[in-house]
C-alpha positions as a printed Julia matrix, in Angstrom:
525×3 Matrix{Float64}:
   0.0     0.0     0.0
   2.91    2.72    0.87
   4.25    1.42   -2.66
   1.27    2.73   -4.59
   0.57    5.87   -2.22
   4.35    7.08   -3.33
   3.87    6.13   -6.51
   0.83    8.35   -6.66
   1.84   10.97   -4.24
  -1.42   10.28   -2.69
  -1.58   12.35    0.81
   1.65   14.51   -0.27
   1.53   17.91   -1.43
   1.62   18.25   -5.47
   3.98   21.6    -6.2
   2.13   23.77   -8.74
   3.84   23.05  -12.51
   5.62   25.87  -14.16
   4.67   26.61  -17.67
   7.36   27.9   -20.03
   6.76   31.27  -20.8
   6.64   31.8   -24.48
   7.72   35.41  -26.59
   5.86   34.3   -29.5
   3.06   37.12  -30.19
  -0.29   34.58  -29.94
   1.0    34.39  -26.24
   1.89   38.62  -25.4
  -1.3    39.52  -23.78
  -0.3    42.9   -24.03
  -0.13   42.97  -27.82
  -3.24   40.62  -28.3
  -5.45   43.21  -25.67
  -7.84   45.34  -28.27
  -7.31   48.23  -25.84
  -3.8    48.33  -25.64
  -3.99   47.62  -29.14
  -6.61   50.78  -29.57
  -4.68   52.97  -27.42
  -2.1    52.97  -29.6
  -3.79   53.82  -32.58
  -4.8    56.96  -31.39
  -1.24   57.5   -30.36
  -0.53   57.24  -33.62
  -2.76   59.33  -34.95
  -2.55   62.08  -32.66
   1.61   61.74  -33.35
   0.82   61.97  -37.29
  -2.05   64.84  -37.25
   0.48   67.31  -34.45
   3.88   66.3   -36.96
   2.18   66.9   -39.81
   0.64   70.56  -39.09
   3.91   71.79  -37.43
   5.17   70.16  -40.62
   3.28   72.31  -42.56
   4.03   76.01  -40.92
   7.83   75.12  -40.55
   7.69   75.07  -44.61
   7.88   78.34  -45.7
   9.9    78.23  -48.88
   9.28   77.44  -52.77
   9.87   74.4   -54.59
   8.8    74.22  -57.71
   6.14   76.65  -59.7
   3.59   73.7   -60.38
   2.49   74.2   -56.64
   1.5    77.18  -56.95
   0.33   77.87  -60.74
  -1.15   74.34  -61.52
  -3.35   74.61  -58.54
  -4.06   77.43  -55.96
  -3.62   80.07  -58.75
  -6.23   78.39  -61.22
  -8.91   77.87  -57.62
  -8.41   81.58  -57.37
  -9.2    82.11  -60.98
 -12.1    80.35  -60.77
 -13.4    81.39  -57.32
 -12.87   85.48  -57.63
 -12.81   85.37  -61.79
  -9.08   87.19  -62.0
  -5.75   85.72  -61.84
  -3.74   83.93  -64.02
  -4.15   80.49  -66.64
  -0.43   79.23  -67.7
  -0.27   78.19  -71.42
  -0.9    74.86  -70.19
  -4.92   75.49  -69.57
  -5.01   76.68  -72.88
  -3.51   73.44  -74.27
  -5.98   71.61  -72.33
  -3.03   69.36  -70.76
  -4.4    70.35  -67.2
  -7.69   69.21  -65.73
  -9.86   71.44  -63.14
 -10.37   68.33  -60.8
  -7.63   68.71  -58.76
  -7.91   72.91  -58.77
 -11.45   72.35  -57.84
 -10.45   70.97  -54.9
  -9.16   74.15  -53.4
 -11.68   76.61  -54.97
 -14.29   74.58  -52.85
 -12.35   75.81  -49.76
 -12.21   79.08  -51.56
 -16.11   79.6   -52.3
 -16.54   78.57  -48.63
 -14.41   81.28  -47.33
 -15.84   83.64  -49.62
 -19.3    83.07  -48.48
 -18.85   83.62  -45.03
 -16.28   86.48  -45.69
 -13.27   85.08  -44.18
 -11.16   84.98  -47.67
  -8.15   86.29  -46.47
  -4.87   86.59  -47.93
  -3.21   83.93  -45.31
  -6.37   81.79  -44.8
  -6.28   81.37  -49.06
  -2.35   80.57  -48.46
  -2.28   78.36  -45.6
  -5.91   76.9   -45.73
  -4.91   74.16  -48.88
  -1.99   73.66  -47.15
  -3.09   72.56  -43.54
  -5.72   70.49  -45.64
  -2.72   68.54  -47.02
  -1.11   68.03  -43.91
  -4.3    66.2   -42.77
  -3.91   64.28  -46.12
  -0.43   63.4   -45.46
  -1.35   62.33  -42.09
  -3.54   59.83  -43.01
  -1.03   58.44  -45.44
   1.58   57.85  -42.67
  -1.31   55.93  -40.56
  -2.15   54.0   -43.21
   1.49   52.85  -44.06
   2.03   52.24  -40.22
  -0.93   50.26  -39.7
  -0.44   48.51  -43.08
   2.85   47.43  -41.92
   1.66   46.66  -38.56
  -0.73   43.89  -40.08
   1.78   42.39  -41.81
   5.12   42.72  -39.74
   5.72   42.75  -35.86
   4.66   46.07  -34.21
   7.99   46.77  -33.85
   8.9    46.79  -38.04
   5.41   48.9   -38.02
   6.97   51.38  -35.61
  10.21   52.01  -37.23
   8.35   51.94  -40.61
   6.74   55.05  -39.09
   9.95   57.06  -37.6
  11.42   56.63  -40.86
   8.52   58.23  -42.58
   8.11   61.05  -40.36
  12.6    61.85  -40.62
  12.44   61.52  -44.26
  13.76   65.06  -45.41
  12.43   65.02  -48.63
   8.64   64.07  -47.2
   8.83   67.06  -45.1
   9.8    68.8   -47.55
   7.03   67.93  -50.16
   4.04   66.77  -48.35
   2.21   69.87  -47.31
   3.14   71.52  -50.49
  -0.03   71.83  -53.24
   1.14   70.14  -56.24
  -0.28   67.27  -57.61
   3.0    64.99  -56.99
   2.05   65.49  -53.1
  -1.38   64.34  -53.61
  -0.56   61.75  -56.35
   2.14   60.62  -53.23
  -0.69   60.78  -50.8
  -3.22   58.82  -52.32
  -0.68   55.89  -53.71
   0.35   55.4   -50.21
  -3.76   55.22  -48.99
  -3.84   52.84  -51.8
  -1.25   50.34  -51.28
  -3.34   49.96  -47.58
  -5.9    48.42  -49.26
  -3.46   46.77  -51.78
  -3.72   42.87  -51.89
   0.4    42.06  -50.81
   0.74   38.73  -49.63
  -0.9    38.55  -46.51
  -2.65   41.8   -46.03
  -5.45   41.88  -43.66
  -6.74   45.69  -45.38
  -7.47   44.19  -48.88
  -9.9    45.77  -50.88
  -9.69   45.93  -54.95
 -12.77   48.53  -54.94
 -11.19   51.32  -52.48
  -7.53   50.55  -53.98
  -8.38   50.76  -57.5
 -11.01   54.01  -56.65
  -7.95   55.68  -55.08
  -5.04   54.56  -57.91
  -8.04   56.12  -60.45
  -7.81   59.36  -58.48
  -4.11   59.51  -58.66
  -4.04   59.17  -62.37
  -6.61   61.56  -62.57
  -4.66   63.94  -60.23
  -1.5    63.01  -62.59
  -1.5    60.65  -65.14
   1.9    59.85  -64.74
   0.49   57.96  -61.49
  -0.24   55.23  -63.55
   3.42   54.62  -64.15
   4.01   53.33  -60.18
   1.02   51.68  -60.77
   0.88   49.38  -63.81
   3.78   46.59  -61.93
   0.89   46.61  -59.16
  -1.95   46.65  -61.58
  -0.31   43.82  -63.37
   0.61   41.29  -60.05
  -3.09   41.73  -58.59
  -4.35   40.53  -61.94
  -1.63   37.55  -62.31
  -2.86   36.7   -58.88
  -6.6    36.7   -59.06
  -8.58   33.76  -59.05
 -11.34   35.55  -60.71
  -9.37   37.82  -63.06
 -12.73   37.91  -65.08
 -15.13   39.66  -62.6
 -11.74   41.9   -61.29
 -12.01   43.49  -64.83
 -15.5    43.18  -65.48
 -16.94   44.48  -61.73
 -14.17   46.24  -60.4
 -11.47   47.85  -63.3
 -13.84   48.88  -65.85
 -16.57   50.03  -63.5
 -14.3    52.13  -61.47
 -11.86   53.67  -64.16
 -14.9    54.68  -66.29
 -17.03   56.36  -63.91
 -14.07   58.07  -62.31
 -12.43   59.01  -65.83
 -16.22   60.53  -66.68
 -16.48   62.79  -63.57
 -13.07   63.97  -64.45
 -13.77   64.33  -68.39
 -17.36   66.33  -67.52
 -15.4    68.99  -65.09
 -12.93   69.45  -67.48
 -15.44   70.26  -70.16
 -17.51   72.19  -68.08
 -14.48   74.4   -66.96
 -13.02   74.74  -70.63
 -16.16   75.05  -72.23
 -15.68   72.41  -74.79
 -15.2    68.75  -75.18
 -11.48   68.11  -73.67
 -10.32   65.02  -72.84
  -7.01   65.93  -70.54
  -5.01   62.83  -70.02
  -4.71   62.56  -73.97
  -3.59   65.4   -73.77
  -0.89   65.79  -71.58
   0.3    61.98  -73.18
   0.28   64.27  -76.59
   2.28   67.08  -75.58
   4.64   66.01  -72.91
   5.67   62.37  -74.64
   4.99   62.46  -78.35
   5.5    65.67  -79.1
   8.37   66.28  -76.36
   7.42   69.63  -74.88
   8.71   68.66  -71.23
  12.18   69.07  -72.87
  11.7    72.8   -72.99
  12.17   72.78  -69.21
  15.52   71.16  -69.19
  16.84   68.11  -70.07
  19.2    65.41  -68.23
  21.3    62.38  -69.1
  19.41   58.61  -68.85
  21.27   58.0   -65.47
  20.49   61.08  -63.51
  17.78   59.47  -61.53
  20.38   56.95  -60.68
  23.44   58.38  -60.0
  21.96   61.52  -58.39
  18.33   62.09  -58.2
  17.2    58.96  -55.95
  19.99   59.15  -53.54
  18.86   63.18  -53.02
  15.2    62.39  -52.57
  15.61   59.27  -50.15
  18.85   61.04  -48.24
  20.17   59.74  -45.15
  17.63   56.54  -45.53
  19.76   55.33  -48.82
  21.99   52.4   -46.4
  18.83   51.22  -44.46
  16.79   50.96  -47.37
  19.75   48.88  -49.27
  20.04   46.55  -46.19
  16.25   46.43  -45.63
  16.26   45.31  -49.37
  18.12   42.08  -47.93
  15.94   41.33  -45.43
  12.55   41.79  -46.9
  10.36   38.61  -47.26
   8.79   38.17  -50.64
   5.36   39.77  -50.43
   7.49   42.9   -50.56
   9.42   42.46  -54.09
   6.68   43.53  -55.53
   7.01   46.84  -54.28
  10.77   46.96  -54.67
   9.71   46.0   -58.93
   7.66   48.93  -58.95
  10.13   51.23  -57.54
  12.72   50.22  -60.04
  10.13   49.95  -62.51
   9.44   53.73  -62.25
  12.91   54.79  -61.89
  13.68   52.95  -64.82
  10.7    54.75  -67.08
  11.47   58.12  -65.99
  14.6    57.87  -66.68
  13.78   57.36  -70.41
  12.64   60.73  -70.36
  14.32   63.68  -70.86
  13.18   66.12  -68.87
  13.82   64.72  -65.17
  12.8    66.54  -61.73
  13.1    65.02  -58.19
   9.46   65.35  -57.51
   8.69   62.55  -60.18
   9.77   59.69  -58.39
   8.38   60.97  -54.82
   4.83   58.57  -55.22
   7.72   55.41  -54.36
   9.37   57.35  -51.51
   6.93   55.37  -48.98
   7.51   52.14  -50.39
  10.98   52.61  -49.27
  10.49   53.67  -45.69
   8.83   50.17  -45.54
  12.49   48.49  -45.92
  13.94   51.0   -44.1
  11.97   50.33  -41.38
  12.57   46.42  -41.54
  16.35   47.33  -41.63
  15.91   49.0   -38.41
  13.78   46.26  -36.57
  16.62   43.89  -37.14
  19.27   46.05  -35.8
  20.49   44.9   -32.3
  23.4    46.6   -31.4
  23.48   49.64  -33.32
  19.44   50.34  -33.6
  19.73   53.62  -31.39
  22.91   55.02  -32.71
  21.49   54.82  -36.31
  17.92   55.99  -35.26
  19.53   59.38  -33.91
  21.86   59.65  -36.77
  18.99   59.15  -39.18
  17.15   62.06  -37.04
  19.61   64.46  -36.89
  21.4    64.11  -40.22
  17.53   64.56  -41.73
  16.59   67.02  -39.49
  18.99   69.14  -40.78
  18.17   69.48  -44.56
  14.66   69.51  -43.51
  15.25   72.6   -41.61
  17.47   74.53  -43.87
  15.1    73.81  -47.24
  11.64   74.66  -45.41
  12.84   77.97  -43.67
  15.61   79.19  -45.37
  16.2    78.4   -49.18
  14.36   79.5   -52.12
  12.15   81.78  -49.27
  12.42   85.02  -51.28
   9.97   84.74  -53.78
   7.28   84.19  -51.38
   8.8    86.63  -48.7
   8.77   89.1   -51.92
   4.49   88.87  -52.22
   3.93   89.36  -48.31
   5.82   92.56  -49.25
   3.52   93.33  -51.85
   0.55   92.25  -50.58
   1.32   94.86  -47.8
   1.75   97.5   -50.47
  -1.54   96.39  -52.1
  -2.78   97.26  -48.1
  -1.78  100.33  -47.94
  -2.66  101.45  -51.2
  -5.99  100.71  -51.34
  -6.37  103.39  -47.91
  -4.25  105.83  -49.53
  -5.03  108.61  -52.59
  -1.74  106.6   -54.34
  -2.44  105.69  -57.99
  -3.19  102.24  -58.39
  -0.22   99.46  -57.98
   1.53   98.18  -61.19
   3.98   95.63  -60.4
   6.26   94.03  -63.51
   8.51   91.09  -62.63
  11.89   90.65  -64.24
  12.54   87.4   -63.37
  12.66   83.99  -64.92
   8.84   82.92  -65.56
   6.47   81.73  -63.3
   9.73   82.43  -60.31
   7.32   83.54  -57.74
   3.29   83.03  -56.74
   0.73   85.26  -58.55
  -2.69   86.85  -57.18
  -3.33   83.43  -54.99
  -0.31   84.86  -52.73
  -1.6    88.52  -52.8
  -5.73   88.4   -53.01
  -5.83   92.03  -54.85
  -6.4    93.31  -58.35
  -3.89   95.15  -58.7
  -1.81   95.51  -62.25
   0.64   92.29  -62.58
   2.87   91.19  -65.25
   5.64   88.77  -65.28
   7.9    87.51  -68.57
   6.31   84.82  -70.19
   7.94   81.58  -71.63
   5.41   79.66  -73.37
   6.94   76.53  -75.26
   7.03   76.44  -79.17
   3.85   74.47  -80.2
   4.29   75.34  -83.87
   2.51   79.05  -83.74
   3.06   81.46  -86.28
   3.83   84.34  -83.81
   5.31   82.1   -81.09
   8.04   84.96  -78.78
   9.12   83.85  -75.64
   9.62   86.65  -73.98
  11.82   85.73  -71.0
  14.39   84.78  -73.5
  14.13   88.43  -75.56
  14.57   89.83  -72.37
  17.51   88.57  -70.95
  19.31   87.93  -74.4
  19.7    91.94  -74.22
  17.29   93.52  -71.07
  17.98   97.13  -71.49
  16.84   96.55  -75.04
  13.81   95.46  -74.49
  12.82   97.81  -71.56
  13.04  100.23  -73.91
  11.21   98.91  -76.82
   8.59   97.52  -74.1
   8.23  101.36  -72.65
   8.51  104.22  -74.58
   7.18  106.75  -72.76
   7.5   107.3   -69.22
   3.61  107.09  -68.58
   3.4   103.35  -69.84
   6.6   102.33  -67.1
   4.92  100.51  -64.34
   5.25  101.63  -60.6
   7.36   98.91  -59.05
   9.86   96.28  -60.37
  10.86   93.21  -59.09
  14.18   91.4   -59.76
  16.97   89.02  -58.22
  19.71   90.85  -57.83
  22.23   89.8   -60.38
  19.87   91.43  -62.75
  20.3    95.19  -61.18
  23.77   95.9   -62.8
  22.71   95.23  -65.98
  19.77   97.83  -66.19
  20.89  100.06  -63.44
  21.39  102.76  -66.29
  17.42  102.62  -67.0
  16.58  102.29  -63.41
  18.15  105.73  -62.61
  16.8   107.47  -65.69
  13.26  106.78  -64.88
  14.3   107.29  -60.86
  13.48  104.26  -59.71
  14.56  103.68  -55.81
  15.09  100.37  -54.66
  12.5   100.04  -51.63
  13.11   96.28  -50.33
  15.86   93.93  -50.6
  14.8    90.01  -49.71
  17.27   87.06  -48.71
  15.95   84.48  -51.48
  19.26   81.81  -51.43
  22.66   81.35  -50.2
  23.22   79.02  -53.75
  22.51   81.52  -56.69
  22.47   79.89  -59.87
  22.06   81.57  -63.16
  19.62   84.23  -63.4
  18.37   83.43  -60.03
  20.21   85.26  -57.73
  20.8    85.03  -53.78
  18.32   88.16  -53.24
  15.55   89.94  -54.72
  14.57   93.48  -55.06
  12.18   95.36  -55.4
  12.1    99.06  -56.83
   9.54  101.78  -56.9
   9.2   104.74  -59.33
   9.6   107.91  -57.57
């Protein structure tokens, strides 16, 4: 009996067992609790929505025109019926979708009589900050359904130091918003193992990026083309998804478009027709096949280049997909001749996904590199958004001020002519009055029998045409505003018709051409 009691233990006391504790993530109570979970969503967001508007007002500089005269220039035209169309609405190579967007904001803040100067500046622009939120909660959450919650987190950091984002994604051009709306997208994209899938929202908001751009389209087709190779039913994907989508969303477009031009214009043939057959992008400058290679990537991704290259190593395979689209678009733009950083900013999030898997995996370093990545971003993101290229919007505060006091004052009315290369600074969208303004115009050659570009008359010889372009002293307009490499050259008709220089602006430390380091403005006594 005392033989089978200690075999059994019976009457002794039984020590509780001790269960291994495992790391695994099914077993993490902490990660697998929907509040902790929730919590840290709104985290997020509130993270994303406070970096993204102090984003926004710590950008005070110009990029490129496009943000400026392809959008909240042609919403001002439409909204208070004077400012200015580029050559391009002519053309019909530009559709009113994407303008329309701001006028609505406009007409609102006309209607209740709050269309100021800054709300009409800073309005669009705190409207894509929200935007770009979004897109960085989407590409953290994407990640987070596919990765650990640690890859999702550094996925995020690296999104929020990239230099380049900063730089771009409050701006209003339509490469922010084509950016914006690829990344919401891919969220709903069907990678390998997503959890967000969702062909109708995806393809809705690819169709809005091509309308936006049509270059959009380029990042896309690699993507377009895997989700159809993997379909089961590639049949109803075109027949109830594709077709359906692309056609209503390409009619909306097409029925603004001739509504705003007042004729049957179909844009995105178009801008194919002008900018690829004929070549006209070439009139803006030119680079060799390589550029985006050698030089233009490696500016726009910065500091991230060496994490992305290792992340590229350690990436599973439901992520080469994105990696064939990024060199798929490098690749095509770089068969074009005309080549700007901009253009290759839609695939800028797709790398902050590897960049952010190259940081996960780092043990010893991880810290070290995450402050390094900070600072030596933080710096260039800093120095372009407050101090370079900040002149020619510094230069229509200063004349929206005059346009101010003038309108108090018995002073005859303001008539402002800029010598500058075209399209250098804002237009009426930066300065809300209707006063007088001219600026040199530089049209491309589309085969017209009295085609002048004026910008290049000018500057071939400019004290020639000043005084072929006024005459008489009664025609000369009341203020003039130039960079100042220009002032030697016509300071002999600037003291004959006694004009005073009045302001001098810091534009650039790195003057280039005719764009110099300051600009200046002079008034005729």
């Amino acid at each position: 009996m005392e033989k089978i009691r200690a075999r059994f233990n019976f009457g002794n006391k039984v020590e509780p067992v001790k269960m291994r504790k495992r790391k695994s993530q099914l077993y993490n109570k902490e990660d697998a609790c929907p509040l902790n979970d929730g919590v840290l969503r709104v985290n997020v967001t509130i993270l994303s929505v406070a970096f993204r508007l102090v984003n926004c007002f710590l950008v005070q500089t110009s990029f490129v025109p496009d943000e400026y005269w392809q959008s909240l220039e042609v919403s001002h035209h439409m909204v208070f019926n004077y400012g200015h169309l580029t050559w391009e609405w002519q053309a019909g190579i530009r559709g009113f979708s994407y303008p329309l967007f701001f006028a609505f904001m406009y007409k609102i803040l006309h209607f209740i009589s709050y269309d100021s100067v800054y709300l009409l500046i800073w309005l669009p622009r705190i409207v894509q900050a929200l935007l770009a939120s979004l897109a960085d909660i989407k590409l953290y959450s994407l990640v987070q359904t596919l990765e650990h919650p640690d890859v999702a987190k550094w996925t995020l950091f690296c999104q929020l130091c990239s230099w380049f984002t900063w730089f771009c994604c409050t701006r209003t051009m339509t490469n922010t918003t084509e950016t914006t709306l690829t990344t919401l997208a891919l969220f709903y994209y069907p990678l390998p193992g997503s959890k967000t899938h969702c062909s109708k929202k995806y393809l809705t908001l690819v169709a809005l990026a091509v309308i936006v751009r049509p270059t959009a389209l380029i990042v896309w087709l690699p993507l377009l083309v895997y989700h159809f190779w993997q379909e089961n039913n590639k049949l109803r994907l075109i027949t109830h998804h594709c077709i359906p989508i692309g056609a209503l969303i390409l009619l909306i477009s097409t029925l603004i478009d001739c509504l705003f031009y007042g004729k049957w214009t179909l844009v995105q043939y178009n801008f194919l027709k002008f900018n690829v057959l004929h070549g006209v992008a070439e009139f803006y400058g030119s680079h060799p096949w390589h550029w985006y290679i050698t030089q233009g990537f490696a500016v726009v991704i910065g500091p991230h280049l060496p994490f992305f290259l290792h992340g590229c190593t350690l990436a599973s395979k439901r992520y080469r997909i994105l990696l064939i689209a990024l060199v798929w678009t490098v690749m095509v733009y770089s068969l074009l001749a005309h080549k700007e950083f901009r253009f290759i900013y839609p695939v800028l999030p797709f790398c902050m996904v590897f960049c952010g898997i190259s940081l996960a995996n780092l043990k010893t370093w991880r810290r070290a590199a995450a402050y390094g990545l900070l600072v030596t971003n933080l710096v260039p993101a800093l120095y372009t958004g407050l101090i370079h290229q900040r002149g020619t919007l510094d230069v229509m505060s200063h004349l929206q001020r005059l346009c101010d006091i003038n309108s108090v004052s018995n002073s005859p009315q303001l008539d402002v002519l800029f010598l500058m290369p075209c399209h250098s600074t804002p237009f009426y969208s930066h300065v809300h009055c209707p006063m007088r303004m001219r600026f040199l115009e530089c049209p491309p050659d589309l085969g017209e029998e009295d085609y002048t570009d004026e910008a290049k008359l000018f500057f071939d010889d400019p004290l020639h045409w000043l005084r072929i372009s006024f005459p008489y002293k009664s025609s000369l307009p009341t203020h003039l505003v130039m960079f100042d490499v220009l002032e030697k050259k016509i300071s002999v008709f600037l003291e004959g018709n006694n004009f005073m220089r009045r302001a001098e602006i810091f534009h650039t430390h790195f003057p280039e051409g005719r764009v110099g380091g300051g600009i200046f403005i002079y008034e005729r006594r």
